[in-house]
mmCIF file of C-alpha atoms and ligand atoms in Angstrom:
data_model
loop_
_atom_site.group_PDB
_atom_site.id
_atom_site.type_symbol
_atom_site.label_atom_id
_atom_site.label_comp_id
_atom_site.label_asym_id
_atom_site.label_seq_id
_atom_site.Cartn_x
_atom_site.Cartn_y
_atom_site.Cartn_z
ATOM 1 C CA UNK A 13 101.859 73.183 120.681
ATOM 2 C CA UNK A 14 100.023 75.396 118.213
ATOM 3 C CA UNK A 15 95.887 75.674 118.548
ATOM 4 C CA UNK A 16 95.759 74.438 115.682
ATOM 5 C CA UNK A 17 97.208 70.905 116.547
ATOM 6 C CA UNK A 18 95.187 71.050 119.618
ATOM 7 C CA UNK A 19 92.148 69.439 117.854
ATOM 8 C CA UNK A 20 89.681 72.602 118.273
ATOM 9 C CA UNK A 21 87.459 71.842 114.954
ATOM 10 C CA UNK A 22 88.817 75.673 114.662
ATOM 11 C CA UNK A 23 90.271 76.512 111.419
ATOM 12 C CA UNK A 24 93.278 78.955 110.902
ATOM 13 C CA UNK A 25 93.046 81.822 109.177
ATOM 14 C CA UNK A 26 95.721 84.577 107.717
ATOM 15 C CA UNK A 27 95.596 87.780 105.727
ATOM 16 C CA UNK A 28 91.588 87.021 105.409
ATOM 17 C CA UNK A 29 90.352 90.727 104.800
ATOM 18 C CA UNK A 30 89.907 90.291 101.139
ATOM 19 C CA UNK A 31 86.872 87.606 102.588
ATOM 20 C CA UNK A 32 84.107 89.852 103.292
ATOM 21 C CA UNK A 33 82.319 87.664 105.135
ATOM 22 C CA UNK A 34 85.901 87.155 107.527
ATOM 23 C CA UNK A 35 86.102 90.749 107.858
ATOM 24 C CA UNK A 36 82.616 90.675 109.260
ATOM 25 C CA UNK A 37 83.395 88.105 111.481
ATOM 26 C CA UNK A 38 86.059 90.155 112.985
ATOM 27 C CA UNK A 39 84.181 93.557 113.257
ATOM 28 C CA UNK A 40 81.615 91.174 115.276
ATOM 29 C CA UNK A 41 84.150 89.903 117.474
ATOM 30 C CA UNK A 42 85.842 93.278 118.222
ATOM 31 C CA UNK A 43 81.750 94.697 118.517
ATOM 32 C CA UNK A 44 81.401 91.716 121.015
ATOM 33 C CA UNK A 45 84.520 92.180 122.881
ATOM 34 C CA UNK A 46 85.142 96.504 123.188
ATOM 35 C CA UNK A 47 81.613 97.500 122.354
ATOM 36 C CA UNK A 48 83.623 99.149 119.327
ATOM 37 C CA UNK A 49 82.507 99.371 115.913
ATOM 38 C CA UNK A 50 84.955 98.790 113.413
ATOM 39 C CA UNK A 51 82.711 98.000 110.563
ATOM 40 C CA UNK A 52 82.655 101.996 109.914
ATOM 41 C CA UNK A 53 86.167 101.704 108.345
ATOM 42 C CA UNK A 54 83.651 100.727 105.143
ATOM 43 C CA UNK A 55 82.789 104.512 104.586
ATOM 44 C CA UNK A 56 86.215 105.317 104.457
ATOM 45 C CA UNK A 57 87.932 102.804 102.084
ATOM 46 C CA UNK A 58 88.176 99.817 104.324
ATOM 47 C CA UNK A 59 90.534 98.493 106.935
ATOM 48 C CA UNK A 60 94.735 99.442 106.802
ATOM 49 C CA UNK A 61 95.597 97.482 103.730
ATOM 50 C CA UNK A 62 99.047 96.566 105.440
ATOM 51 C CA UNK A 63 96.875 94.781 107.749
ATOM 52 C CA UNK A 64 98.125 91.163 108.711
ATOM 53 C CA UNK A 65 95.323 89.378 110.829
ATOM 54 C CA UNK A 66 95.944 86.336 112.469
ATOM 55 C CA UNK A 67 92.673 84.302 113.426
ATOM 56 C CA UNK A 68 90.658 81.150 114.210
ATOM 57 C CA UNK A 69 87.146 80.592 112.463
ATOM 58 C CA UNK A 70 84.639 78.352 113.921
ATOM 59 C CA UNK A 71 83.058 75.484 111.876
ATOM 60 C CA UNK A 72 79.759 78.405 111.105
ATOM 61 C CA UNK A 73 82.598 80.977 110.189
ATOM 62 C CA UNK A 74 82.122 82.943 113.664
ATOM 63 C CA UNK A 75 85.643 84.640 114.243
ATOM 64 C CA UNK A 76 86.360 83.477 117.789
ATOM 65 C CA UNK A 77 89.957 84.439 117.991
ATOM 66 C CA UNK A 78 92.020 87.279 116.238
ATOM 67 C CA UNK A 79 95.240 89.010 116.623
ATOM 68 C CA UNK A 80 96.776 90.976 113.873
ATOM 69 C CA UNK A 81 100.044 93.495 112.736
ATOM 70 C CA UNK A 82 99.702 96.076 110.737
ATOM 71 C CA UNK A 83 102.585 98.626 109.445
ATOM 72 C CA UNK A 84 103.519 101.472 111.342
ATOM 73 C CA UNK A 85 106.612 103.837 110.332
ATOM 74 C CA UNK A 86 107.865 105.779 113.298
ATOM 75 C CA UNK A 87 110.552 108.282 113.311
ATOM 76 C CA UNK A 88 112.806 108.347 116.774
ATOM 77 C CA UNK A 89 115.510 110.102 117.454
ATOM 78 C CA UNK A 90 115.643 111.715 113.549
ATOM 79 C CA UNK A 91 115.375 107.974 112.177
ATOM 80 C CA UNK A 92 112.556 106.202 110.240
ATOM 81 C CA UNK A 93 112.131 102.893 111.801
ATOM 82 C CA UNK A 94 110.164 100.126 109.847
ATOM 83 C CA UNK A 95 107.336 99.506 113.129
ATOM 84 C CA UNK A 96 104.338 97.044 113.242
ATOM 85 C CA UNK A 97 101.510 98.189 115.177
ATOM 86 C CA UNK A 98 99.639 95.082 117.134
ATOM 87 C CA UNK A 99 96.259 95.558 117.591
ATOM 88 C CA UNK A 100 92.879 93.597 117.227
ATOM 89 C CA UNK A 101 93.221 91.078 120.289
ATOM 90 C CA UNK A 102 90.463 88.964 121.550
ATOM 91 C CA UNK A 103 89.116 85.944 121.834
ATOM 92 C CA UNK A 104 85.706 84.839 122.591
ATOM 93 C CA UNK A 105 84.674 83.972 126.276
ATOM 94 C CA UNK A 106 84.205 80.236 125.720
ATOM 95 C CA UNK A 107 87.334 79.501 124.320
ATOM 96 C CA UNK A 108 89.202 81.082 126.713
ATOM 97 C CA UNK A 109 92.673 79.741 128.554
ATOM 98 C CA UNK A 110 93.144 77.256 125.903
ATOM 99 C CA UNK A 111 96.209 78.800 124.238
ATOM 100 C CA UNK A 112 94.447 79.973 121.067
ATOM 101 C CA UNK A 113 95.511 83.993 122.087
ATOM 102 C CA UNK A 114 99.407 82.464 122.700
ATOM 103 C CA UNK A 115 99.120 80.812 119.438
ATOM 104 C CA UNK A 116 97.959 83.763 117.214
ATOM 105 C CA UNK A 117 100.405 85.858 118.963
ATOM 106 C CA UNK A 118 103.615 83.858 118.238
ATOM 107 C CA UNK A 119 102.589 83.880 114.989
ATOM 108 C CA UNK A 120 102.091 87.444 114.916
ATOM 109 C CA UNK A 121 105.240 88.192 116.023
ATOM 110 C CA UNK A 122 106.797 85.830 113.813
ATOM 111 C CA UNK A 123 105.473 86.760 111.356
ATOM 112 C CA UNK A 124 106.402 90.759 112.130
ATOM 113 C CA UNK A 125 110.031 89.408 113.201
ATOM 114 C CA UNK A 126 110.704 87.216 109.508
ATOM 115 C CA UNK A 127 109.511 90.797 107.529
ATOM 116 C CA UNK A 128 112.443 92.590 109.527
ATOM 117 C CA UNK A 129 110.159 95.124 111.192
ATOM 118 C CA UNK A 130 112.492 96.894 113.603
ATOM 119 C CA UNK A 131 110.107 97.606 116.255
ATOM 120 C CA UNK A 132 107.068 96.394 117.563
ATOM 121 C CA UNK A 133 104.329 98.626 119.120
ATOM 122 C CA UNK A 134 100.742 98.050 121.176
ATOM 123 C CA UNK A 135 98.553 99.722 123.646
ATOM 124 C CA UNK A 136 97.154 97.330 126.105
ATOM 125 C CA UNK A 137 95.810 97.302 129.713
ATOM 126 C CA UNK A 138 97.462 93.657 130.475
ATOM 127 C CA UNK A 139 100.903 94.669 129.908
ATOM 128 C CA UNK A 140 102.643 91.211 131.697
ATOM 129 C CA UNK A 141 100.924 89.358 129.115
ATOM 130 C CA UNK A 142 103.328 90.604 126.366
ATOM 131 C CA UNK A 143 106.356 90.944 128.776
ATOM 132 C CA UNK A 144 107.567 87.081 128.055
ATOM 133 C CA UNK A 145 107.326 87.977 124.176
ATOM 134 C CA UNK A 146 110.196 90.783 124.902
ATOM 135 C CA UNK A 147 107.569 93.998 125.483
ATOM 136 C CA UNK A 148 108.776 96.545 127.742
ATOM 137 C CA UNK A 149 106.423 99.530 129.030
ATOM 138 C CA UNK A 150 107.168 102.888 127.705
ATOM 139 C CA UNK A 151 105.716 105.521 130.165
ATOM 140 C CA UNK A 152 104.341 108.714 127.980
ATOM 141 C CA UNK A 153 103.847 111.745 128.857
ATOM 142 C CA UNK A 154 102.008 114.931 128.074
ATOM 143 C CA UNK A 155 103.861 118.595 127.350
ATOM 144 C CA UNK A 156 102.078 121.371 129.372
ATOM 145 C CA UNK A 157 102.778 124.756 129.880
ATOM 146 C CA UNK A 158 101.816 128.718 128.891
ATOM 147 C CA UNK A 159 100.687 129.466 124.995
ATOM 148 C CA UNK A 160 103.562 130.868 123.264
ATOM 149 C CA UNK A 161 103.255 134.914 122.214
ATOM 150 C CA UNK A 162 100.615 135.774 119.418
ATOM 151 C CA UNK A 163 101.602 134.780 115.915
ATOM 152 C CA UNK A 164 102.333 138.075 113.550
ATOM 153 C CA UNK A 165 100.165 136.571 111.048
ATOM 154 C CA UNK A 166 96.950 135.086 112.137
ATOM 155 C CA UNK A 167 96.365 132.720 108.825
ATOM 156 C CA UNK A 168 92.919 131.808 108.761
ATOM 157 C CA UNK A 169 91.269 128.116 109.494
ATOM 158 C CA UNK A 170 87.948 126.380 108.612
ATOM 159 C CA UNK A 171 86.484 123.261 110.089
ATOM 160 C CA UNK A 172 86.408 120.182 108.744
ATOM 161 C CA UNK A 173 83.477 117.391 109.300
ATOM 162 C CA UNK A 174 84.909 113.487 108.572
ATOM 163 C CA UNK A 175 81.075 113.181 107.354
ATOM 164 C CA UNK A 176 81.674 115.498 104.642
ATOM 165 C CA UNK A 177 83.727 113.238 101.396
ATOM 166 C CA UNK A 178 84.947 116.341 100.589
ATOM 167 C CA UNK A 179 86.637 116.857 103.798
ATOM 168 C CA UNK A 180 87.612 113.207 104.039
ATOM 169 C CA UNK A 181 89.403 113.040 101.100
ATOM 170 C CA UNK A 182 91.486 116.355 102.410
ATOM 171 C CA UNK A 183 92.069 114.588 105.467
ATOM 172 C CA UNK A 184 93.421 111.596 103.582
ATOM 173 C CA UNK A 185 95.550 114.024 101.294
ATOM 174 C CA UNK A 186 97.292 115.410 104.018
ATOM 175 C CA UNK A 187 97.530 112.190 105.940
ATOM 176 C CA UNK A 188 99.402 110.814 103.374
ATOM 177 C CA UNK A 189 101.303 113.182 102.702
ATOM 178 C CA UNK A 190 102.211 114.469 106.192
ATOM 179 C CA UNK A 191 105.756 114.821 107.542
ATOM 180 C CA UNK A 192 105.573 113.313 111.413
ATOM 181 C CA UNK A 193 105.029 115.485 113.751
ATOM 182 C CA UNK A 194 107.906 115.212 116.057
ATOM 183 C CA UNK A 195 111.586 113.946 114.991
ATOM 184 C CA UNK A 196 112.345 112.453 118.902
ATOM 185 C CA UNK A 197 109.107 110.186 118.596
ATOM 186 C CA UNK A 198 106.466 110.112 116.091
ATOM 187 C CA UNK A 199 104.161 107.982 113.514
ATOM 188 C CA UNK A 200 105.237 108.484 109.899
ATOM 189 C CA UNK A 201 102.663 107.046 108.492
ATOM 190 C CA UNK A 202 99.464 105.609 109.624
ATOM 191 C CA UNK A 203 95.873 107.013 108.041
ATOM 192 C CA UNK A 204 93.101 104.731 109.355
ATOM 193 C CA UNK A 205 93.529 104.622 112.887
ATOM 194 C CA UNK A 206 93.740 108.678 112.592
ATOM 195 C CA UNK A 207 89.992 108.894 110.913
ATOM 196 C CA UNK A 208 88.506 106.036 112.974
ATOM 197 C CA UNK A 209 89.585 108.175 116.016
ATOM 198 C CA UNK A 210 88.217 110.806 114.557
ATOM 199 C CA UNK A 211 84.911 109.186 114.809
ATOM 200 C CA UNK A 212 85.318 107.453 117.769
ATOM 201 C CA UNK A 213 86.083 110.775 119.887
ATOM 202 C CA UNK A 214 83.118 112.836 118.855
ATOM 203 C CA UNK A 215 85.028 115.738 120.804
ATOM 204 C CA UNK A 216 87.944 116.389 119.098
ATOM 205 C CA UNK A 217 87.872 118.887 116.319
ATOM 206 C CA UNK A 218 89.374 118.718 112.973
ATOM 207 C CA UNK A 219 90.957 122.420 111.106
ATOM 208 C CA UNK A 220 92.586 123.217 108.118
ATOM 209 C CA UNK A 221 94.846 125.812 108.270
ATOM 210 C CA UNK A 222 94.767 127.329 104.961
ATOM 211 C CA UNK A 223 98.476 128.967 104.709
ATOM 212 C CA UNK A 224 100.254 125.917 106.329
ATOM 213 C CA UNK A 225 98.720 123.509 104.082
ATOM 214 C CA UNK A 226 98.102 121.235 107.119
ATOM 215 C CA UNK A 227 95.266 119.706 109.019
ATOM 216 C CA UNK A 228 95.201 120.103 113.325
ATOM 217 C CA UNK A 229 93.431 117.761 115.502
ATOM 218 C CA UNK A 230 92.530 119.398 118.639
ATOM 219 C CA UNK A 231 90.335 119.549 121.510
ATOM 220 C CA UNK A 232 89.472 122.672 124.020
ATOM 221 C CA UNK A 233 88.704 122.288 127.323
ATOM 222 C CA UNK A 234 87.668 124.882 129.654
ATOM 223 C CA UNK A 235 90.559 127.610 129.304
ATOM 224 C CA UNK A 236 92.986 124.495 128.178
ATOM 225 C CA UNK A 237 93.649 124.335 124.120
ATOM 226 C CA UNK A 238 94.931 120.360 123.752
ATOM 227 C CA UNK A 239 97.247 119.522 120.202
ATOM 228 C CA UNK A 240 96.468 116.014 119.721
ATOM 229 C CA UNK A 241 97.904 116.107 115.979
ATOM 230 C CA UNK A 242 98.664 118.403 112.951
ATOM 231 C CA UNK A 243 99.578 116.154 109.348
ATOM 232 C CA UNK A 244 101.033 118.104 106.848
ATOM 233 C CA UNK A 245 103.798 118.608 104.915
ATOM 234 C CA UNK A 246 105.253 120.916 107.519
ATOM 235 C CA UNK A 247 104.776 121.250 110.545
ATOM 236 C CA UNK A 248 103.086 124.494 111.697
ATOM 237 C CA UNK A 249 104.304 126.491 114.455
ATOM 238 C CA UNK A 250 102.183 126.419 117.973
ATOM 239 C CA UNK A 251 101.751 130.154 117.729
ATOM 240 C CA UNK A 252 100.426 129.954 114.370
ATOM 241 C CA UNK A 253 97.796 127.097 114.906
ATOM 242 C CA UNK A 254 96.808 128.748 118.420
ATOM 243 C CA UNK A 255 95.994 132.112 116.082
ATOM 244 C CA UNK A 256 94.316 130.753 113.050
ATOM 245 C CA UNK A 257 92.168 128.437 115.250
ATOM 246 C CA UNK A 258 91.341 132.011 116.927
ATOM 247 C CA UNK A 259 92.459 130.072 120.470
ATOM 248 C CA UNK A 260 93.919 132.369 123.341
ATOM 249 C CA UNK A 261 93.925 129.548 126.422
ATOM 250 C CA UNK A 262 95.198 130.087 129.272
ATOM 251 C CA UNK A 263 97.249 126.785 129.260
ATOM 252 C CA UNK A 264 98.594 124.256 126.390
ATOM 253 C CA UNK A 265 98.490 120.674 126.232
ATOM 254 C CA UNK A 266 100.347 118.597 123.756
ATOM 255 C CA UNK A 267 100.066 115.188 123.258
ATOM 256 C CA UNK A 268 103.087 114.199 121.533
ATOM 257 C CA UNK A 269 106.789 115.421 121.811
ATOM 258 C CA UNK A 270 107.053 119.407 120.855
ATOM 259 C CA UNK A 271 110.106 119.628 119.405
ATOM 260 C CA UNK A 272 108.486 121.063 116.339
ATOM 261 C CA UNK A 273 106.283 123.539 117.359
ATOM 262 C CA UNK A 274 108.499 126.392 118.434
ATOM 263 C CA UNK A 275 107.743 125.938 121.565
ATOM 264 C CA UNK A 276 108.224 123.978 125.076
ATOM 265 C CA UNK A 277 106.576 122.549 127.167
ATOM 266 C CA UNK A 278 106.415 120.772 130.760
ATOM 267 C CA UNK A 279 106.954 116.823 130.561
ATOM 268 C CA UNK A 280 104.170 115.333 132.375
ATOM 269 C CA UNK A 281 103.558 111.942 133.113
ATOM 270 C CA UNK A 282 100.069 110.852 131.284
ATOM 271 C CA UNK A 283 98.384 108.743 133.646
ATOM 272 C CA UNK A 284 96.279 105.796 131.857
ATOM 273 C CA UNK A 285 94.855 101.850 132.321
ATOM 274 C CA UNK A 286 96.174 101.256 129.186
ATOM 275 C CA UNK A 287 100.181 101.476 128.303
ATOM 276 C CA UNK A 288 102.110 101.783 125.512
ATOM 277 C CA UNK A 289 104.737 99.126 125.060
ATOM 278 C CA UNK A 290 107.268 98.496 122.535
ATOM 279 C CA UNK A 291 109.858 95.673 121.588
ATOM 280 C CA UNK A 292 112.976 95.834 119.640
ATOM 281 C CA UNK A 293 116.349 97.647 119.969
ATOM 282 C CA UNK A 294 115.100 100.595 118.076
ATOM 283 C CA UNK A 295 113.064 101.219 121.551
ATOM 284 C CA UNK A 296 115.980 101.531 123.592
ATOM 285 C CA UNK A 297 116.835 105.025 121.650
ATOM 286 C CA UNK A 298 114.088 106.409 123.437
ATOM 287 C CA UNK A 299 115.416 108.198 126.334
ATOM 288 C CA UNK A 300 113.613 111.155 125.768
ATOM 289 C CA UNK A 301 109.638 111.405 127.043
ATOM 290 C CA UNK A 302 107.068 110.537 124.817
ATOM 291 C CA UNK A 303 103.846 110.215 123.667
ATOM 292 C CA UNK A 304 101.769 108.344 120.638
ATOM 293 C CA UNK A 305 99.383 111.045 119.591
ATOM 294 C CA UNK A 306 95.927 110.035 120.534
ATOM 295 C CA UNK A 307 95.035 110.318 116.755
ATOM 296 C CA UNK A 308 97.422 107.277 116.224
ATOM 297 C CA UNK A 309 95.795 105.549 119.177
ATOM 298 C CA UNK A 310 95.301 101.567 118.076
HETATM 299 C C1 COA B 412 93.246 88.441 126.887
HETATM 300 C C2 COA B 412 92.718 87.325 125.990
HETATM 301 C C3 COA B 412 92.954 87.737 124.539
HETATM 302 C C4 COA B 412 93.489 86.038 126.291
HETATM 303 O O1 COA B 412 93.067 85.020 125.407
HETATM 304 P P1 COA B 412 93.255 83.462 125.769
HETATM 305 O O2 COA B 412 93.053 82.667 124.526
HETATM 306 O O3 COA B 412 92.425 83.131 126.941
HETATM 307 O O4 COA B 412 94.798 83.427 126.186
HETATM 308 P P2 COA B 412 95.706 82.132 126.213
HETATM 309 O O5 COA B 412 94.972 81.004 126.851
HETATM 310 O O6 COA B 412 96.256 81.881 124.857
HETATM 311 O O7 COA B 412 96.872 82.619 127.170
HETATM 312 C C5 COA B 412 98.054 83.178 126.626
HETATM 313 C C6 COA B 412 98.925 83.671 127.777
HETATM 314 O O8 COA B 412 98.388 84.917 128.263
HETATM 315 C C7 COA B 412 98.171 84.810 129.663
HETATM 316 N N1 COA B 412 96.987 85.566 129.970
HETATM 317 C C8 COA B 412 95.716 85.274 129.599
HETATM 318 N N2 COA B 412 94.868 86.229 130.057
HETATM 319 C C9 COA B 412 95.634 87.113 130.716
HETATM 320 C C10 COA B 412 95.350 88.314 131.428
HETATM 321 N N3 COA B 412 94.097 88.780 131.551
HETATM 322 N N4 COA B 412 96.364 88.993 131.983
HETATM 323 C C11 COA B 412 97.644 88.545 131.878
HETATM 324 N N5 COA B 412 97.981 87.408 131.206
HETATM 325 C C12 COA B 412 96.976 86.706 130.644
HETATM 326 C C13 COA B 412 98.006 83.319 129.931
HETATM 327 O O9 COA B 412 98.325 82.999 131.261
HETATM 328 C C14 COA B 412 98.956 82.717 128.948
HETATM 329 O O10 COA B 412 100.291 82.769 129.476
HETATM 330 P P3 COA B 412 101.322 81.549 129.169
HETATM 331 O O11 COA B 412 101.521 81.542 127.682
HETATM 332 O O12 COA B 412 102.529 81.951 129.933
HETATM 333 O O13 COA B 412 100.669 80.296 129.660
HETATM 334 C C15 COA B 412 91.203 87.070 126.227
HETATM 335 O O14 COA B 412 90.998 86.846 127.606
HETATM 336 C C16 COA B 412 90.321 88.235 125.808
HETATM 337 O O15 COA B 412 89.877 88.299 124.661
HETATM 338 N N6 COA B 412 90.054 89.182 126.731
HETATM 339 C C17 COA B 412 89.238 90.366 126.418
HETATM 340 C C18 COA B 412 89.896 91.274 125.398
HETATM 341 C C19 COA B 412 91.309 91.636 125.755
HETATM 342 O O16 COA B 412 91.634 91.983 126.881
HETATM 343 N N7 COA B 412 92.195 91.569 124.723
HETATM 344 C C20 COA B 412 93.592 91.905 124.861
HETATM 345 C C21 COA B 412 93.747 93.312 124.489
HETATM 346 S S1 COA B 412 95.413 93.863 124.774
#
């Protein structure tokens, strides 16, 4: 029976972002929730206009429930596949294990399923809660190995600040305009998640490399260089990045398939609470290991 026959005095709610005072009642439930702030989206144009939330409103207009899709292109294997993204889960404490979270997320996936996405996509540390809704696990893994030999031309780089609108509107640019990083498994499209991580991670640096035309996301650790992301409209070379960041590590990590990058690396498995999983035949072309760039992290 859906929560909304259930007699709740809760009030349904779709596609509500274009209520300000619903988006705030989300951010708040997400703040209360993860401790996560997703209010900041404001400085940067707002939340994923493909968005689809899915929620329950209380009689004062508190958000106690939300679940929503948004669109996600992803290339695998060489093909664009039309993805959703699932993200946004919670519900409050005190209504709790009364079916409100199975409610919002048959209609989620409904919803996703009558639009003809292909594939379905979310990152979550309860993974048998979406088995019985057709999610499987995909185990990702990182690419580690030796940098590849010096680049003949170095190129040159300069950092970029997401504080700067300047900067932000490059990032955007490229975002936008980026080919995905990896043909065996990659997002094709996806710009907000990418600059709220930006935030989010206060480590990870952004570059623009100047010849490529391209933006690198990237984090050095010790004697460890770590590609978490390049968006342009080619994809640069490994040498080349490692040289016009001015990098000479010892050891590379990559965090999404390498196929790209002139380079190889050693397939290992990344080790987290929280796994990927995906639904939809377009998931079982993935034989090959993986991993969802932590820039596209949801
Ligand atoms: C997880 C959460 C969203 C569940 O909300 P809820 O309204 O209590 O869930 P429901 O009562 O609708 O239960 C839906 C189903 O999920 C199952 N379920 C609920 N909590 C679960 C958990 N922690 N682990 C596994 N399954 C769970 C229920 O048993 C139920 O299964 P059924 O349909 O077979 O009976 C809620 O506890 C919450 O907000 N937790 C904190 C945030 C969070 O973890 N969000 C999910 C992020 S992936």
């Amino acid at each position: 029976m859906a929560a909304s026959e259930l007699n709740t005095g809760l009030t349904f709610r779709q596609d509500y972002f274009a209520d300000p005072a619903a988006w705030v009642g989300l951010v708040a439930l997400l703040e209360d929730t993860f401790g996560i702030d997703v209010g900041i989206q404001d400085c940067f144009g707002g939340p994923d206009p493909t968005s689809m939330p899915f929620a329950y409103f209380d009689e004062n207009g508190v958000c106690v429930a939300n679940f929503s899709a948004f669109s996600m292109p992803v290339m695998i294997d060489g093909r664009l596949v039309k993805a959703a993204g699932f993200q946004s889960g919670a519900v409050r404490p005190q209504w709790r294990g009364r079916g409100l979270y199975r409610d919002l997320m048959n209609r989620a996936f409904g919803w996703c399923d009558a639009q003809g996405f292909e594939l379905g996509l979310l990152l979550t540390d309860k993974p048998s809660m979406y088995e019985p809704y057709g999610f499987k696990v995909l185990p990702q893994h990182r690419f580690i190995g030796v940098p590849p030999a010096e680049a003949k031309s170095a190129g040159r780089s300069r950092a970029l600040s997401i504080e700067s609108a300047d900067d932000a509107a490059l990032i955007r640019q490229m975002l936008h305009e980026r080919m995905p990083v990896s043909s065996v498994f990659a997002v094709a499209a996806q710009v907000e998640m990418f600059l709220l991580n930006s935030v989010f991670d206060t480590d990870v640096c952004l570059s623009y490399l100047e010849e490529h035309e391209a933006i690198v996301a990237w984090k050095a650790e010790g004697t460890s260089f770590h590609l978490l992301d390049a968006a342009g409209k080619a994809m640069p070379p490994l040498s080349a990045i490692l040289s016009a960041l001015a990098q000479n590590p010892d050891s590379v990590e990559v965090c999404f398939s390498p196929d790209k990058l002139g380079w190889q690396g050693t397939a290992e498995p990344f080790v987290s609470d929280i796994s990927l999983m995906v639904r939809g035949n377009s998931a079982e072309r993935l034989s090959a290991p993986v991993m969802l760039s932590p820039m596209a992290e949801f």
